Tab-separated table of N, CA, C and O in Angstrom:
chain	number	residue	atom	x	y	z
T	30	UNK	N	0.843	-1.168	0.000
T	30	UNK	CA	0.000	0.000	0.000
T	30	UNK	C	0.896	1.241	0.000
T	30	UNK	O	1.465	1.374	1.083
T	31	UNK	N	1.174	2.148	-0.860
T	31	UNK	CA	1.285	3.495	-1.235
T	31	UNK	C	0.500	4.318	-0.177
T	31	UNK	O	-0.726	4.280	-0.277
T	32	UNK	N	1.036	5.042	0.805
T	32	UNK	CA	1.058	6.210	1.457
T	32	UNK	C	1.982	7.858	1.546
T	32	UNK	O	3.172	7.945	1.849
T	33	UNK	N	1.355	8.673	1.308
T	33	UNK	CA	2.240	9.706	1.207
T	33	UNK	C	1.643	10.898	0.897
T	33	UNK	O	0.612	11.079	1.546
T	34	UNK	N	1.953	11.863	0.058
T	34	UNK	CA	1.720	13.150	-0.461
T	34	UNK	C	1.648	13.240	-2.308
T	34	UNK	O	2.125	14.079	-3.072
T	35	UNK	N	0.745	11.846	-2.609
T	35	UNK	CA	0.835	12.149	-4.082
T	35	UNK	C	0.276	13.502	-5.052
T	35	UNK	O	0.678	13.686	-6.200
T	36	UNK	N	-0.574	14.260	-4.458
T	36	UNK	CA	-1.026	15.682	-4.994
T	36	UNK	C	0.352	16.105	-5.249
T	36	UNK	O	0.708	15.892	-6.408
T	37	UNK	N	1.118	16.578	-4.582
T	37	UNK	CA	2.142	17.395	-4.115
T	37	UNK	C	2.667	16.979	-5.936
T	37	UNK	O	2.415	17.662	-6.929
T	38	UNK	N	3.404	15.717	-5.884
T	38	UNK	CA	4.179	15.152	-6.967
T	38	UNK	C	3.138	15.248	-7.898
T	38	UNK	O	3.480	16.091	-8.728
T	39	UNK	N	2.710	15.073	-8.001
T	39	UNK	CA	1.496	15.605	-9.127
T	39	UNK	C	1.453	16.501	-9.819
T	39	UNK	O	1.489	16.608	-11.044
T	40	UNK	N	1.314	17.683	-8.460
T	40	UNK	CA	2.353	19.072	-9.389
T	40	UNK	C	3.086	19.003	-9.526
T	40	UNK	O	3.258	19.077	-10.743
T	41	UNK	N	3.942	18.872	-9.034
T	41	UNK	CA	5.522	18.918	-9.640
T	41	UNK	C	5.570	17.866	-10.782
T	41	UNK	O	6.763	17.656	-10.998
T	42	UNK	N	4.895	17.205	-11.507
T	42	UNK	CA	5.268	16.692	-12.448
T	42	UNK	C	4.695	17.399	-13.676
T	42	UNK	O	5.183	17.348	-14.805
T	43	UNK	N	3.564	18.086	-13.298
T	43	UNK	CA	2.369	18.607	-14.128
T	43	UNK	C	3.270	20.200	-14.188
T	43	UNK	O	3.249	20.477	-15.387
T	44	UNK	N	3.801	20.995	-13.670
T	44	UNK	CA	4.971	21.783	-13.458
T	44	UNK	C	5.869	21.855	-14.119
T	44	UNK	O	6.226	22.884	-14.692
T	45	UNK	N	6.481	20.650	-14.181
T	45	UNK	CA	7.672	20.320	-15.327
T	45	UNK	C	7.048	20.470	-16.875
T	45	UNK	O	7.272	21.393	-17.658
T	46	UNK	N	6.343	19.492	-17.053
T	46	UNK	CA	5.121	19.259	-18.269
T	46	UNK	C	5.387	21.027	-19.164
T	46	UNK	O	5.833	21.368	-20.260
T	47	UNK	N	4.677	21.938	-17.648
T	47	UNK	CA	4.403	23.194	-18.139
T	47	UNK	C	5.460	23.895	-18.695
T	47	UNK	O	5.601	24.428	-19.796
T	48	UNK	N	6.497	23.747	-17.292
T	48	UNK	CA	7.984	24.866	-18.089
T	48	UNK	C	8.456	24.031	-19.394
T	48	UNK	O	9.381	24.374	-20.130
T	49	UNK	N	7.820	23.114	-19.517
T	49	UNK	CA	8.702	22.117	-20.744
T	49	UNK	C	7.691	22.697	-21.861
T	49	UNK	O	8.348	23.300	-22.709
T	50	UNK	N	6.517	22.710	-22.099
T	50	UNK	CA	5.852	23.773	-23.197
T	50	UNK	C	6.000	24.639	-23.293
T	50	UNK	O	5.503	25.095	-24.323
T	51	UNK	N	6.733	25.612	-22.436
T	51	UNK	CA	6.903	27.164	-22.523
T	51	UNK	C	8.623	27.394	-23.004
T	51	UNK	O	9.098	28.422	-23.486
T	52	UNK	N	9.327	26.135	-22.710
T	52	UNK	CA	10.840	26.576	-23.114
T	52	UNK	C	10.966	25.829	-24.434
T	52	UNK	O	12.015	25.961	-25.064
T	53	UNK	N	10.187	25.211	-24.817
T	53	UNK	CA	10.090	23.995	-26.245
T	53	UNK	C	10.106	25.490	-27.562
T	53	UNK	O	10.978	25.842	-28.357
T	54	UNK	N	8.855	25.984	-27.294
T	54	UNK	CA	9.284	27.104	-28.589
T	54	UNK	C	10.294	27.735	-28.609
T	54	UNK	O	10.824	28.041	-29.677
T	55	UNK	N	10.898	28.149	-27.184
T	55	UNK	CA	11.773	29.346	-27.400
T	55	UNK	C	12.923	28.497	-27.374
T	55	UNK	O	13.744	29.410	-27.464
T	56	UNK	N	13.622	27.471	-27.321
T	56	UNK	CA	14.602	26.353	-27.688
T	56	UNK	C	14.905	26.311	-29.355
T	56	UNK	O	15.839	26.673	-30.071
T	57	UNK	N	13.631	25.686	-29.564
T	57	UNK	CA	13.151	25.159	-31.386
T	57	UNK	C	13.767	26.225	-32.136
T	57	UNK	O	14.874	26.373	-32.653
T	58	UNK	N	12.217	27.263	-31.995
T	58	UNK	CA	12.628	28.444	-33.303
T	58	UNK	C	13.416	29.780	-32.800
T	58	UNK	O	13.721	30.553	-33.708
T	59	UNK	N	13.853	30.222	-31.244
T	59	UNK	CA	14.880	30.890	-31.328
T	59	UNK	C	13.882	31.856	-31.161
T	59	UNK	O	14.166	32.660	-32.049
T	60	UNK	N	12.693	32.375	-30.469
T	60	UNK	CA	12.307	33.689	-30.100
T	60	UNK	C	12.719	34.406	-29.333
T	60	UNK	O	13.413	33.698	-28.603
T	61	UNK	N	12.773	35.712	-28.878
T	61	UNK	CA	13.899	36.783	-28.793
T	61	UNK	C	15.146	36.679	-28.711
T	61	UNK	O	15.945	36.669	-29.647
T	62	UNK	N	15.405	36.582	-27.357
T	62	UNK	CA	17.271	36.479	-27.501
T	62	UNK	C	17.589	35.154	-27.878
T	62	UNK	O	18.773	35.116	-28.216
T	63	UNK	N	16.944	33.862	-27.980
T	63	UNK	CA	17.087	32.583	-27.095
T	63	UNK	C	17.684	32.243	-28.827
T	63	UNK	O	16.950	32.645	-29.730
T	64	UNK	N	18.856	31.591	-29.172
T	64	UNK	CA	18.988	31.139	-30.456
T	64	UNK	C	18.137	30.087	-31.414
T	64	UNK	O	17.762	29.176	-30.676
T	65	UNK	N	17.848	29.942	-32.284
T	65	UNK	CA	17.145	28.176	-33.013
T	65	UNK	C	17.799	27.270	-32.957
T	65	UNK	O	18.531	26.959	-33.897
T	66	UNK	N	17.737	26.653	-31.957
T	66	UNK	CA	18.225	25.436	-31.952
T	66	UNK	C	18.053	23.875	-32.842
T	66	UNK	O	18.703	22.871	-33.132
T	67	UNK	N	16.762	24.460	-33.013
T	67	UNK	CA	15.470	22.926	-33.924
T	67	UNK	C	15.652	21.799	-32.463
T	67	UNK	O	15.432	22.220	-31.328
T	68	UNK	N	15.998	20.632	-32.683
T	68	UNK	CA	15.830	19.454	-32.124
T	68	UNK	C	16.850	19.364	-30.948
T	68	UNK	O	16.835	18.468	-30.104
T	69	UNK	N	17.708	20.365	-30.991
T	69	UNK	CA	18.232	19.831	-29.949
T	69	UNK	C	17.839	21.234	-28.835
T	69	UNK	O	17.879	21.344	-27.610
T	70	UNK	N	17.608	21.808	-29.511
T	70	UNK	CA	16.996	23.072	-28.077
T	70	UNK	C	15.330	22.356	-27.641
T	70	UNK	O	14.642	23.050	-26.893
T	71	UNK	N	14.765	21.048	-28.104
T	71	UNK	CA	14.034	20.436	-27.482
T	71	UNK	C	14.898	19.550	-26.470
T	71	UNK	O	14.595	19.126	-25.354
T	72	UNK	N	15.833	19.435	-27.061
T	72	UNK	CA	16.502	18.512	-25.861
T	72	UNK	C	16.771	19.011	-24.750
T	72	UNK	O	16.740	18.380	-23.694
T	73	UNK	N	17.078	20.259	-24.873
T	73	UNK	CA	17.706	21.210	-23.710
T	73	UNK	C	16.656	21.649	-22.834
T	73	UNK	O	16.781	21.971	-21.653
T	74	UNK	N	15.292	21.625	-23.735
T	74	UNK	CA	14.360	22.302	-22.841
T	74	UNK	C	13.769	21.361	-22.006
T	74	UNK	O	13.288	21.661	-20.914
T	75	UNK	N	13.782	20.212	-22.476
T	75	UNK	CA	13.696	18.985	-21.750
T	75	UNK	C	14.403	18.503	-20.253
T	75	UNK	O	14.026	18.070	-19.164
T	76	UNK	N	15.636	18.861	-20.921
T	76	UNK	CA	16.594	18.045	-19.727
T	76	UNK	C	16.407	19.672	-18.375
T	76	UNK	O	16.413	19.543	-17.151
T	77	UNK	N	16.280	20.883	-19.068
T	77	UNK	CA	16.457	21.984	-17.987
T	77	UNK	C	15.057	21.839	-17.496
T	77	UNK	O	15.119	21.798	-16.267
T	78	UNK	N	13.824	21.743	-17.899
T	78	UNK	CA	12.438	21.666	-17.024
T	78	UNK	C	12.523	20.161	-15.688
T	78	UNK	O	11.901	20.041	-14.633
T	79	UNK	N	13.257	19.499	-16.152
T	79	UNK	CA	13.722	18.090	-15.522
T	79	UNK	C	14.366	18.568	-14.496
T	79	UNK	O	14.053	18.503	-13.307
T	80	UNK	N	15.441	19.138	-15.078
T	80	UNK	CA	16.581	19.182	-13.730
T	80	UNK	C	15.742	20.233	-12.888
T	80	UNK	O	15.403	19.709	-11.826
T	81	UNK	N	15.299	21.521	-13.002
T	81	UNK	CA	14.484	21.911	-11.861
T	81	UNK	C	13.838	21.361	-11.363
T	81	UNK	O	14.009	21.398	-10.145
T	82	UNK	N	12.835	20.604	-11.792
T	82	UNK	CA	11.735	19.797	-10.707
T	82	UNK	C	12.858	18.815	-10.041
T	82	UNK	O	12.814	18.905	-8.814
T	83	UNK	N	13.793	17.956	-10.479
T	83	UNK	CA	14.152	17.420	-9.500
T	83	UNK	C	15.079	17.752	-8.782
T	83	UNK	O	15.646	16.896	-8.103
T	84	UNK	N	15.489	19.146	-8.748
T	84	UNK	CA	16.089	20.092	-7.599
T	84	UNK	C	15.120	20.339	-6.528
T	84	UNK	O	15.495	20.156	-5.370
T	85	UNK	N	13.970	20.714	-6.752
T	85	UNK	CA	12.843	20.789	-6.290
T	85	UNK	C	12.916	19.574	-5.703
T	85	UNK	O	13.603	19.562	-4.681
T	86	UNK	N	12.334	18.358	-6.085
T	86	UNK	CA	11.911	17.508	-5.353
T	86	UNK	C	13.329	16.885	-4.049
T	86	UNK	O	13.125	16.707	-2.848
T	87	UNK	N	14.578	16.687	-4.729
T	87	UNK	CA	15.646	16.616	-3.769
T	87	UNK	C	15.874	17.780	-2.867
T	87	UNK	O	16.361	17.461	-1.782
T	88	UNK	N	15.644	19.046	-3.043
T	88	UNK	CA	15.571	19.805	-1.797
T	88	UNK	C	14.092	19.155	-0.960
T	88	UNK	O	14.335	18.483	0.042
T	89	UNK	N	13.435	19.236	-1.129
T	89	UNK	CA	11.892	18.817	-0.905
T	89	UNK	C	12.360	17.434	0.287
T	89	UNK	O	12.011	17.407	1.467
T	90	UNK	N	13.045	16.589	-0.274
T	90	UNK	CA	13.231	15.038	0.271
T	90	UNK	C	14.237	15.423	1.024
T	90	UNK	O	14.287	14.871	2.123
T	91	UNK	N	15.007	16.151	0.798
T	91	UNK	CA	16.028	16.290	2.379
T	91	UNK	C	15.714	17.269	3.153
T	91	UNK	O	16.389	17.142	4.174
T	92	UNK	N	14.900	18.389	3.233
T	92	UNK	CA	14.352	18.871	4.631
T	92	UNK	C	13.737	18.613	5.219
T	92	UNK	O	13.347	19.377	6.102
T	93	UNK	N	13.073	16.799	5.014
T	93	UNK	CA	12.613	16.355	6.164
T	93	UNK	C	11.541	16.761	6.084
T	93	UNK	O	10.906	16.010	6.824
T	94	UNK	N	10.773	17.567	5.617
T	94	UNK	CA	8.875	17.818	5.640
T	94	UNK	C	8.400	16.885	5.364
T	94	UNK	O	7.173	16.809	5.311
């Protein structure tokens, strides 16, 4: 049996999801400063919406709340 705080991770996954649609265009085609990357500024926007949430969640898991 699964006990815990699944809402919580929920957002934070649904969070990631989001900054990952909002940095996907500006990765791809390069709107304002941000260069065109095409396929691999999906990659980037990928791996950077990732690595915040799970900064997030590893700060989260070691203060013990």
């Amino acid at each position: 049996m699964g006990l815990g705080q699944t809402r919580f991770l929920m957002y934070l996954s649904a969070s990631s999801l989001l900054l990952n649609a909002v940095l996907d265009p500006l990765f791809i085609f390069g709107w304002g400063s941000f260069p065109a990357w095409g396929v691999a500024g999906a990659a980037w926007a990928t791996v950077l919406s990732r690595a915040l949430v799970a900064t997030v969640g590893l700060g989260l898991l070691f203060s013990g709340k």
